mmCIF file of C-alpha atoms and ligand atoms in Angstrom:
data_model
loop_
_atom_site.group_PDB
_atom_site.id
_atom_site.type_symbol
_atom_site.label_atom_id
_atom_site.label_comp_id
_atom_site.label_asym_id
_atom_site.label_seq_id
_atom_site.Cartn_x
_atom_site.Cartn_y
_atom_site.Cartn_z
ATOM 1 C CA MET A 1 -34.823 -8.489 37.812
ATOM 2 C CA THR A 2 -34.797 -9.389 34.167
ATOM 3 C CA LEU A 3 -32.291 -7.709 31.899
ATOM 4 C CA PHE A 4 -34.775 -5.400 30.195
ATOM 5 C CA ALA A 5 -37.275 -5.150 33.057
ATOM 6 C CA LYS A 6 -40.203 -2.831 32.452
ATOM 7 C CA SER A 7 -39.231 -0.690 35.421
ATOM 8 C CA LYS A 8 -35.806 -0.006 33.910
ATOM 9 C CA ILE A 9 -37.231 0.778 30.467
ATOM 10 C CA ASN A 10 -39.756 3.122 32.094
ATOM 11 C CA GLU A 11 -36.976 4.924 33.943
ATOM 12 C CA VAL A 12 -35.172 5.507 30.658
ATOM 13 C CA LYS A 13 -38.367 6.680 28.990
ATOM 14 C CA ALA A 14 -39.020 9.137 31.823
ATOM 15 C CA ALA A 15 -35.482 10.508 31.603
ATOM 16 C CA LEU A 16 -35.812 10.926 27.821
ATOM 17 C CA LYS A 17 -39.000 12.955 28.268
ATOM 18 C CA ASN A 18 -37.090 15.850 29.801
ATOM 19 C CA ALA A 19 -33.940 15.447 27.757
ATOM 20 C CA LYS A 20 -32.636 17.396 24.792
ATOM 21 C CA LYS A 21 -29.004 16.412 24.575
ATOM 22 C CA ILE A 22 -27.617 12.904 24.514
ATOM 23 C CA ALA A 23 -23.966 11.850 24.609
ATOM 24 C CA ILE A 24 -22.634 8.384 23.840
ATOM 25 C CA VAL A 25 -19.222 7.099 24.933
ATOM 26 C CA THR A 26 -17.360 3.848 24.526
ATOM 27 C CA HIS A 27 -13.952 2.288 25.072
ATOM 28 C CA PHE A 28 -10.511 3.344 23.884
ATOM 29 C CA ASN A 29 -9.432 1.615 20.665
ATOM 30 C CA SER A 30 -13.070 1.183 19.720
ATOM 31 C CA ASP A 31 -13.780 -2.035 17.844
ATOM 32 C CA GLY A 32 -16.687 -2.977 15.579
ATOM 33 C CA ASP A 33 -19.016 -3.562 18.498
ATOM 34 C CA ALA A 34 -18.131 -0.289 20.225
ATOM 35 C CA VAL A 35 -18.545 1.683 17.006
ATOM 36 C CA GLY A 36 -21.688 -0.190 15.942
ATOM 37 C CA SER A 37 -23.471 0.154 19.281
ATOM 38 C CA SER A 38 -22.566 3.849 19.619
ATOM 39 C CA LEU A 39 -23.676 4.734 16.102
ATOM 40 C CA ALA A 40 -26.857 2.641 16.267
ATOM 41 C CA LEU A 41 -27.942 4.710 19.276
ATOM 42 C CA TYR A 42 -26.771 7.862 17.527
ATOM 43 C CA GLN A 43 -28.845 7.091 14.424
ATOM 44 C CA TYR A 44 -31.957 6.251 16.378
ATOM 45 C CA PHE A 45 -31.945 9.162 18.803
ATOM 46 C CA SER A 46 -30.986 11.777 16.183
ATOM 47 C CA GLN A 47 -33.876 10.662 14.066
ATOM 48 C CA GLU A 48 -36.069 11.122 17.154
ATOM 49 C CA GLY A 49 -35.032 14.788 17.282
ATOM 50 C CA PHE A 50 -32.437 14.721 20.060
ATOM 51 C CA GLU A 51 -29.121 16.509 19.783
ATOM 52 C CA VAL A 52 -26.753 13.546 19.911
ATOM 53 C CA ASN A 53 -22.978 13.474 20.248
ATOM 54 C CA VAL A 54 -20.967 10.277 19.837
ATOM 55 C CA ILE A 55 -17.507 10.420 21.345
ATOM 56 C CA PHE A 56 -14.749 7.974 20.437
ATOM 57 C CA PRO A 57 -11.679 8.305 22.676
ATOM 58 C CA ASN A 58 -9.203 7.901 19.796
ATOM 59 C CA PRO A 59 -9.374 7.432 16.021
ATOM 60 C CA VAL A 60 -11.369 4.451 14.817
ATOM 61 C CA PRO A 61 -9.720 1.835 12.537
ATOM 62 C CA HIS A 62 -10.172 2.732 8.876
ATOM 63 C CA PHE A 63 -12.215 -0.390 8.057
ATOM 64 C CA LEU A 64 -14.925 0.927 10.396
ATOM 65 C CA THR A 65 -15.042 4.514 9.175
ATOM 66 C CA TRP A 66 -17.723 3.837 6.532
ATOM 67 C CA ILE A 67 -20.354 3.015 9.162
ATOM 68 C CA PRO A 68 -23.317 5.411 8.911
ATOM 69 C CA GLY A 69 -22.971 8.367 11.288
ATOM 70 C CA MET A 70 -19.202 8.124 11.684
ATOM 71 C CA ASP A 71 -18.628 11.494 9.982
ATOM 72 C CA LYS A 72 -20.494 13.188 12.839
ATOM 73 C CA ALA A 73 -18.534 11.543 15.669
ATOM 74 C CA ILE A 74 -16.159 13.453 17.962
ATOM 75 C CA ILE A 75 -12.668 11.981 18.358
ATOM 76 C CA ALA A 76 -11.641 13.025 21.870
ATOM 77 C CA GLU A 77 -7.925 12.654 21.197
ATOM 78 C CA ARG A 78 -8.245 15.326 18.475
ATOM 79 C CA ALA A 79 -10.946 17.484 20.073
ATOM 80 C CA LEU A 80 -10.878 16.969 23.829
ATOM 81 C CA LYS A 81 -12.582 20.283 24.610
ATOM 82 C CA THR A 82 -15.516 19.491 22.328
ATOM 83 C CA ALA A 83 -15.746 15.992 23.811
ATOM 84 C CA LYS A 84 -15.744 17.303 27.394
ATOM 85 C CA LYS A 85 -18.344 19.938 26.536
ATOM 86 C CA ALA A 86 -20.626 17.294 25.012
ATOM 87 C CA LEU A 87 -20.317 15.217 28.201
ATOM 88 C CA GLN A 88 -20.948 18.216 30.445
ATOM 89 C CA GLU A 89 -23.992 19.399 28.567
ATOM 90 C CA ALA A 90 -25.604 16.009 28.060
ATOM 91 C CA ASP A 91 -28.904 15.291 29.794
ATOM 92 C CA ILE A 92 -28.456 11.608 29.068
ATOM 93 C CA LEU A 93 -25.219 9.687 28.744
ATOM 94 C CA PHE A 94 -25.052 6.239 27.173
ATOM 95 C CA VAL A 95 -21.980 4.235 28.120
ATOM 96 C CA VAL A 96 -21.666 1.306 25.732
ATOM 97 C CA ASP A 97 -19.427 -1.743 25.302
ATOM 98 C CA MET A 98 -17.393 -1.009 28.430
ATOM 99 C CA ASN A 99 -17.834 -1.769 32.111
ATOM 100 C CA ALA A 100 -15.970 1.154 33.727
ATOM 101 C CA ALA A 101 -15.088 4.773 32.932
ATOM 102 C CA HIS A 102 -11.340 4.155 32.794
ATOM 103 C CA ARG A 103 -11.818 1.916 29.728
ATOM 104 C CA SER A 104 -12.343 5.144 27.825
ATOM 105 C CA GLY A 105 -8.769 6.197 28.579
ATOM 106 C CA VAL A 106 -7.088 8.654 30.920
ATOM 107 C CA ALA A 107 -8.461 11.842 29.337
ATOM 108 C CA MET A 108 -12.067 10.641 29.325
ATOM 109 C CA GLU A 109 -12.299 8.856 32.672
ATOM 110 C CA GLU A 110 -12.986 11.861 34.900
ATOM 111 C CA PRO A 111 -15.304 13.691 32.451
ATOM 112 C CA ILE A 112 -17.436 10.530 32.259
ATOM 113 C CA LYS A 113 -17.479 10.063 36.031
ATOM 114 C CA ASN A 114 -18.210 13.749 36.654
ATOM 115 C CA SER A 115 -20.958 14.066 34.089
ATOM 116 C CA SER A 116 -24.224 14.895 35.832
ATOM 117 C CA ALA A 117 -26.232 13.317 33.011
ATOM 118 C CA PHE A 118 -28.660 10.448 33.565
ATOM 119 C CA LYS A 119 -26.322 7.527 32.872
ATOM 120 C CA ILE A 120 -27.319 4.370 31.058
ATOM 121 C CA LEU A 121 -24.870 1.490 30.709
ATOM 122 C CA ILE A 122 -25.325 -1.094 27.945
ATOM 123 C CA ASP A 123 -22.570 -3.692 28.003
ATOM 124 C CA HIS A 124 -21.581 -7.369 27.873
ATOM 125 C CA HIS A 125 -18.333 -7.360 29.871
ATOM 126 C CA LEU A 126 -18.011 -8.988 33.287
ATOM 127 C CA SER A 127 -18.252 -7.027 36.533
ATOM 128 C CA PRO A 128 -19.710 -3.648 35.530
ATOM 129 C CA ASN A 129 -18.285 -0.944 37.761
ATOM 130 C CA LEU A 130 -19.830 2.394 36.923
ATOM 131 C CA ASP A 131 -22.049 4.667 38.950
ATOM 132 C CA CYS A 132 -25.079 4.867 36.658
ATOM 133 C CA ASN A 133 -28.854 5.271 36.793
ATOM 134 C CA VAL A 134 -29.848 2.289 34.680
ATOM 135 C CA MET A 135 -27.739 -0.707 33.753
ATOM 136 C CA PHE A 136 -28.310 -3.270 31.019
ATOM 137 C CA SER A 137 -25.443 -5.672 31.490
ATOM 138 C CA THR A 138 -25.044 -9.369 30.755
ATOM 139 C CA THR A 139 -22.285 -11.578 29.392
ATOM 140 C CA LYS A 140 -24.842 -13.920 27.824
ATOM 141 C CA THR A 141 -25.008 -12.253 24.448
ATOM 142 C CA THR A 142 -22.958 -11.962 21.275
ATOM 143 C CA SER A 143 -22.272 -8.273 21.647
ATOM 144 C CA THR A 144 -23.288 -4.902 22.967
ATOM 145 C CA CYS A 145 -24.916 -4.352 19.585
ATOM 146 C CA GLU A 146 -27.280 -7.250 20.225
ATOM 147 C CA LEU A 147 -28.189 -5.638 23.563
ATOM 148 C CA VAL A 148 -28.762 -2.289 21.846
ATOM 149 C CA TYR A 149 -31.167 -4.009 19.463
ATOM 150 C CA LEU A 150 -33.079 -5.588 22.358
ATOM 151 C CA PHE A 151 -33.077 -2.256 24.187
ATOM 152 C CA LEU A 152 -34.499 -0.394 21.180
ATOM 153 C CA GLU A 153 -37.053 -3.139 20.634
ATOM 154 C CA LYS A 154 -38.310 -2.595 24.189
ATOM 155 C CA MET A 155 -38.231 1.194 23.871
ATOM 156 C CA ILE A 156 -39.986 1.549 20.553
ATOM 157 C CA GLU A 157 -43.538 0.719 19.652
ATOM 158 C CA ASP A 158 -43.136 1.336 15.931
ATOM 159 C CA LYS A 159 -40.504 -1.102 14.682
ATOM 160 C CA ASN A 160 -40.125 0.887 11.451
ATOM 161 C CA LYS A 161 -38.047 3.276 13.507
ATOM 162 C CA ILE A 162 -35.279 0.716 13.464
ATOM 163 C CA THR A 163 -34.028 1.904 10.092
ATOM 164 C CA MET A 164 -31.594 0.257 7.713
ATOM 165 C CA ASP A 165 -28.798 2.481 9.073
ATOM 166 C CA VAL A 166 -29.543 1.431 12.650
ATOM 167 C CA ALA A 167 -29.692 -2.205 11.510
ATOM 168 C CA THR A 168 -26.345 -1.896 9.681
ATOM 169 C CA CYS A 169 -24.642 -0.570 12.812
ATOM 170 C CA ILE A 170 -26.055 -3.389 14.935
ATOM 171 C CA TYR A 171 -25.054 -6.056 12.441
ATOM 172 C CA VAL A 172 -21.455 -4.787 12.425
ATOM 173 C CA GLY A 173 -21.074 -5.410 16.175
ATOM 174 C CA MET A 174 -22.799 -8.770 16.068
ATOM 175 C CA ILE A 175 -20.474 -10.138 13.405
ATOM 176 C CA THR A 176 -17.217 -8.548 14.572
ATOM 177 C CA ASP A 177 -17.646 -9.667 18.202
ATOM 178 C CA THR A 178 -18.348 -13.265 17.151
ATOM 179 C CA GLY A 179 -15.621 -13.662 14.503
ATOM 180 C CA SER A 180 -18.326 -13.638 11.789
ATOM 181 C CA LEU A 181 -20.566 -15.878 13.882
ATOM 182 C CA SER A 182 -17.917 -18.437 14.750
ATOM 183 C CA TYR A 183 -17.952 -18.098 18.562
ATOM 184 C CA MET A 184 -20.465 -16.901 21.204
ATOM 185 C CA CYS A 185 -23.038 -17.726 18.551
ATOM 186 C CA ASN A 186 -25.077 -20.684 19.823
ATOM 187 C CA GLN A 187 -28.193 -18.792 20.856
ATOM 188 C CA PRO A 188 -31.245 -19.016 18.541
ATOM 189 C CA LYS A 189 -32.104 -15.441 19.568
ATOM 190 C CA THR A 190 -29.005 -14.137 17.793
ATOM 191 C CA TYR A 191 -30.265 -15.427 14.446
ATOM 192 C CA MET A 192 -33.775 -14.132 15.101
ATOM 193 C CA ILE A 193 -32.292 -10.670 15.510
ATOM 194 C CA ILE A 194 -30.131 -11.048 12.402
ATOM 195 C CA SER A 195 -33.243 -12.091 10.515
ATOM 196 C CA GLU A 196 -34.944 -8.858 11.660
ATOM 197 C CA LEU A 197 -31.904 -6.841 10.577
ATOM 198 C CA MET A 198 -31.961 -8.500 7.149
ATOM 199 C CA LYS A 199 -35.620 -7.552 6.802
ATOM 200 C CA LYS A 200 -34.520 -3.928 7.106
ATOM 201 C CA GLY A 201 -32.637 -4.375 3.848
ATOM 202 C CA ILE A 202 -29.057 -4.484 5.108
ATOM 203 C CA ASP A 203 -26.471 -6.024 2.794
ATOM 204 C CA GLY A 204 -24.615 -8.649 4.835
ATOM 205 C CA GLU A 205 -22.204 -9.484 2.023
ATOM 206 C CA LEU A 206 -21.273 -5.860 1.440
ATOM 207 C CA ILE A 207 -20.799 -5.221 5.159
ATOM 208 C CA HIS A 208 -18.555 -8.262 5.400
ATOM 209 C CA ARG A 209 -16.459 -7.063 2.442
ATOM 210 C CA ARG A 210 -16.187 -3.566 3.865
ATOM 211 C CA ILE A 211 -14.856 -4.891 7.149
ATOM 212 C CA TYR A 212 -12.800 -7.905 6.124
ATOM 213 C CA ASP A 213 -11.743 -7.258 2.537
ATOM 214 C CA ASN A 214 -10.759 -3.688 3.175
ATOM 215 C CA TYR A 215 -7.377 -4.128 4.772
ATOM 216 C CA ALA A 216 -4.418 -1.870 4.238
ATOM 217 C CA GLU A 217 -1.213 -3.210 2.699
ATOM 218 C CA SER A 218 0.452 -2.635 6.080
ATOM 219 C CA ARG A 219 -1.948 -5.082 7.715
ATOM 220 C CA ILE A 220 -1.310 -7.881 5.256
ATOM 221 C CA LYS A 221 2.470 -7.400 5.562
ATOM 222 C CA LEU A 222 2.293 -7.390 9.359
ATOM 223 C CA LEU A 223 0.168 -10.530 9.334
ATOM 224 C CA GLY A 224 2.672 -12.279 7.103
ATOM 225 C CA LEU A 225 5.549 -11.289 9.365
ATOM 226 C CA CYS A 226 3.625 -12.280 12.452
ATOM 227 C CA LEU A 227 2.723 -15.763 11.227
ATOM 228 C CA SER A 228 6.053 -16.592 9.623
ATOM 229 C CA GLN A 229 8.490 -15.175 12.165
ATOM 230 C CA ARG A 230 6.789 -14.099 15.357
ATOM 231 C CA LEU A 231 4.807 -17.210 16.261
ATOM 232 C CA LYS A 232 5.952 -19.384 19.152
ATOM 233 C CA ILE A 233 4.344 -22.730 19.813
ATOM 234 C CA MET A 234 4.353 -24.162 23.350
ATOM 235 C CA ARG A 235 2.928 -27.635 22.701
ATOM 236 C CA ASN A 236 3.386 -28.825 26.291
ATOM 237 C CA VAL A 237 0.803 -26.293 27.492
ATOM 238 C CA SER A 238 -1.364 -26.274 24.322
ATOM 239 C CA THR A 239 -0.445 -22.626 23.919
ATOM 240 C CA THR A 240 0.907 -20.311 21.250
ATOM 241 C CA TYR A 241 1.933 -16.709 21.381
ATOM 242 C CA MET A 242 2.872 -14.076 18.821
ATOM 243 C CA PHE A 243 4.446 -10.657 19.154
ATOM 244 C CA LEU A 244 5.124 -7.542 17.134
ATOM 245 C CA THR A 245 7.712 -5.007 18.275
ATOM 246 C CA LYS A 246 7.510 -1.288 17.704
ATOM 247 C CA LYS A 247 10.156 -1.719 15.016
ATOM 248 C CA ASP A 248 8.044 -4.386 13.258
ATOM 249 C CA LEU A 249 5.099 -1.999 13.272
ATOM 250 C CA ASP A 250 7.114 1.008 12.086
ATOM 251 C CA ASP A 251 8.944 -0.934 9.364
ATOM 252 C CA ASN A 252 5.633 -2.004 7.848
ATOM 253 C CA GLY A 253 3.772 1.298 8.041
ATOM 254 C CA TYR A 254 1.453 0.299 10.903
ATOM 255 C CA ARG A 255 -1.891 2.077 11.122
ATOM 256 C CA ILE A 256 -4.404 1.894 13.974
ATOM 257 C CA GLY A 257 -6.466 -1.283 13.765
ATOM 258 C CA ASP A 258 -3.981 -3.116 11.528
ATOM 259 C CA THR A 259 -3.384 -5.910 14.013
ATOM 260 C CA GLU A 260 -7.040 -6.314 15.011
ATOM 261 C CA GLY A 261 -7.907 -10.021 15.083
ATOM 262 C CA PHE A 262 -4.335 -11.299 14.588
ATOM 263 C CA VAL A 263 -4.560 -12.958 17.976
ATOM 264 C CA ASN A 264 -7.145 -15.424 16.642
ATOM 265 C CA TYR A 265 -4.593 -16.982 14.281
ATOM 266 C CA GLY A 266 -2.666 -18.223 17.288
ATOM 267 C CA LEU A 267 -5.709 -20.213 18.298
ATOM 268 C CA SER A 268 -6.433 -21.705 14.888
ATOM 269 C CA LEU A 269 -3.607 -24.216 15.166
ATOM 270 C CA LYS A 270 -4.706 -27.804 15.837
ATOM 271 C CA GLY A 271 -4.642 -28.773 19.517
ATOM 272 C CA ILE A 272 -4.069 -25.233 20.778
ATOM 273 C CA GLN A 273 -6.353 -24.008 23.559
ATOM 274 C CA PHE A 274 -4.770 -20.733 24.564
ATOM 275 C CA THR A 275 -2.937 -17.938 22.813
ATOM 276 C CA ALA A 276 -1.462 -14.543 23.605
ATOM 277 C CA PHE A 277 -0.533 -11.709 21.288
ATOM 278 C CA PHE A 278 1.952 -9.046 22.367
ATOM 279 C CA THR A 279 2.227 -5.674 20.644
ATOM 280 C CA GLU A 280 4.647 -2.983 21.667
ATOM 281 C CA ARG A 281 3.233 0.500 22.224
ATOM 282 C CA ASP A 282 5.239 3.606 23.095
ATOM 283 C CA ASP A 283 5.339 3.003 26.838
ATOM 284 C CA ARG A 284 3.876 -0.439 27.322
ATOM 285 C CA ILE A 285 3.196 -3.868 25.901
ATOM 286 C CA ARG A 286 -0.388 -4.666 25.064
ATOM 287 C CA ILE A 287 -1.301 -8.324 25.456
ATOM 288 C CA SER A 288 -4.448 -9.926 24.039
ATOM 289 C CA PHE A 289 -5.491 -13.366 25.238
ATOM 290 C CA ARG A 290 -7.815 -15.832 23.529
ATOM 291 C CA SER A 291 -8.903 -19.338 24.511
ATOM 292 C CA LYS A 292 -11.155 -22.139 23.431
ATOM 293 C CA GLY A 293 -13.560 -23.926 25.738
ATOM 294 C CA ASN A 294 -13.155 -23.786 29.489
ATOM 295 C CA PHE A 295 -9.831 -22.030 29.905
ATOM 296 C CA ASP A 296 -10.795 -18.692 31.453
ATOM 297 C CA VAL A 297 -8.587 -15.938 30.056
ATOM 298 C CA ASN A 298 -10.417 -13.238 31.977
ATOM 299 C CA LEU A 299 -9.167 -14.920 35.132
ATOM 300 C CA PHE A 300 -5.725 -15.475 33.618
ATOM 301 C CA ALA A 301 -5.358 -11.809 32.642
ATOM 302 C CA ARG A 302 -6.515 -10.693 36.075
ATOM 303 C CA GLN A 303 -4.309 -13.042 38.056
ATOM 304 C CA HIS A 304 -1.069 -12.514 36.185
ATOM 305 C CA PHE A 305 -1.242 -9.254 34.253
ATOM 306 C CA ASN A 306 -3.777 -7.057 36.052
ATOM 307 C CA GLY A 307 -6.071 -7.120 33.003
ATOM 308 C CA GLY A 308 -9.464 -8.591 32.244
ATOM 309 C CA GLY A 309 -12.271 -9.068 29.747
ATOM 310 C CA HIS A 310 -14.359 -12.099 28.890
ATOM 311 C CA LYS A 311 -13.938 -15.816 29.519
ATOM 312 C CA ASN A 312 -12.516 -16.520 26.043
ATOM 313 C CA ALA A 313 -11.142 -13.070 25.157
ATOM 314 C CA SER A 314 -9.276 -10.681 27.415
ATOM 315 C CA ALA A 315 -6.430 -8.181 27.407
ATOM 316 C CA ALA A 316 -3.852 -6.555 29.637
ATOM 317 C CA PHE A 317 -0.987 -4.082 29.628
ATOM 318 C CA CYS A 318 2.524 -4.783 30.807
ATOM 319 C CA TYR A 319 4.666 -1.762 31.614
ATOM 320 C CA ASP A 320 7.949 -3.394 30.752
ATOM 321 C CA THR A 321 10.011 -4.338 27.724
ATOM 322 C CA MET A 322 8.794 -6.876 25.165
ATOM 323 C CA GLU A 323 11.509 -9.260 26.254
ATOM 324 C CA ASN A 324 10.465 -9.128 29.907
ATOM 325 C CA ALA A 325 6.754 -9.352 29.125
ATOM 326 C CA ILE A 326 7.358 -12.532 27.120
ATOM 327 C CA LYS A 327 9.705 -13.941 29.771
ATOM 328 C CA LYS A 328 7.053 -13.388 32.402
ATOM 329 C CA PHE A 329 4.425 -15.073 30.238
ATOM 330 C CA GLU A 330 6.621 -18.115 29.608
ATOM 331 C CA LYS A 331 7.358 -18.381 33.317
ATOM 332 C CA VAL A 332 3.689 -18.110 34.273
ATOM 333 C CA MET A 333 2.810 -20.823 31.752
ATOM 334 C CA GLU A 334 5.038 -23.316 33.579
ATOM 335 C CA SER A 335 2.325 -23.625 36.218
ATOM 336 C CA TYR A 336 -0.284 -24.580 33.603
ATOM 337 C CA HIS A 337 1.168 -27.979 32.657
ATOM 338 C CA GLU A 338 -1.752 -29.787 34.264
ATOM 339 C CA ILE A 339 -4.627 -27.531 33.239
ATOM 340 C CA LEU A 340 -3.485 -27.127 29.634
ATOM 341 C CA ASN A 341 -1.979 -30.574 29.195
ATOM 342 C CA PRO A 342 -2.193 -31.423 25.468
ATOM 343 C CA LYS A 343 -3.460 -34.923 26.376
ATOM 344 C CA ASN A 344 -6.712 -33.274 27.502
ATOM 345 C CA PHE A 345 -7.347 -31.871 24.041
ATOM 346 C CA GLU A 346 -6.533 -34.759 21.764
HETATM 347 MN MN1 MN B 401 -18.139 -5.862 22.535
#
């Protein structure tokens, strides 16, 4: 069956006919794609007269708070009762930019699973694992936002209903999930969609400034610290890693989202194919993995750290100290001398 098969679209249309209330959920620590895809759907379905609730599990990074519709969103961490009620009462539930309910965090997992709403998954992560009525899932796309655009295109006869606000939301996810169109960006279709978004009157330059030139002082300081003192280079396995301890974060006034994208710096060094970025949370170490080319970090995260994600971008948690998490990583890397031999990447 094709991704947006007519039968699936018709099922959604039929469910919408009898629906009044729609809820939209996404993953914990929502990024540009999660926020963009949620709010694009919010904008469209509110304008169609539905009562729509967008639920973010925890606060969204400040450089994403300007996105149209954000002021109406429910932050579950601050208003769990309201979030649960919205899930319970929803006739239709959109689950976007995540492949399983637990990605929404401990408090949200059960309410999502138990919701009796008609569930629609729109996502680009591997191995979707959610009991839902209709699923639009593929890894062959830039972002969930791109899938939301294609979904709306199939749903709507009158393209004018894709407003500038909807287009802005979609553009945010398409650029943030591709590092401003620097990876996962070799499909002509992507640029066709961006062309359509531009026709809606969105301001690509302004959006870029709002996301990338809108950083807090804490972020710039943390980046400086990270690059100058927390970068380790393992040339023999074409790998780098960086880390920030809880003390590093506290000392520099860390705010949610401040370290977003730091991991990519580890990969920008010449000859490096793989990088990891460790950040210390209250009770765990979060590890982000990035790779270039064929090195599969989804597999790596799964095999060694019980995590997962995409081929070139994945993440995991390690319930141990920073020191032990790094030790484990260095040990694991010893078995990658052949696969990540620098001679292969000259
Ligand atoms: Mn995404």
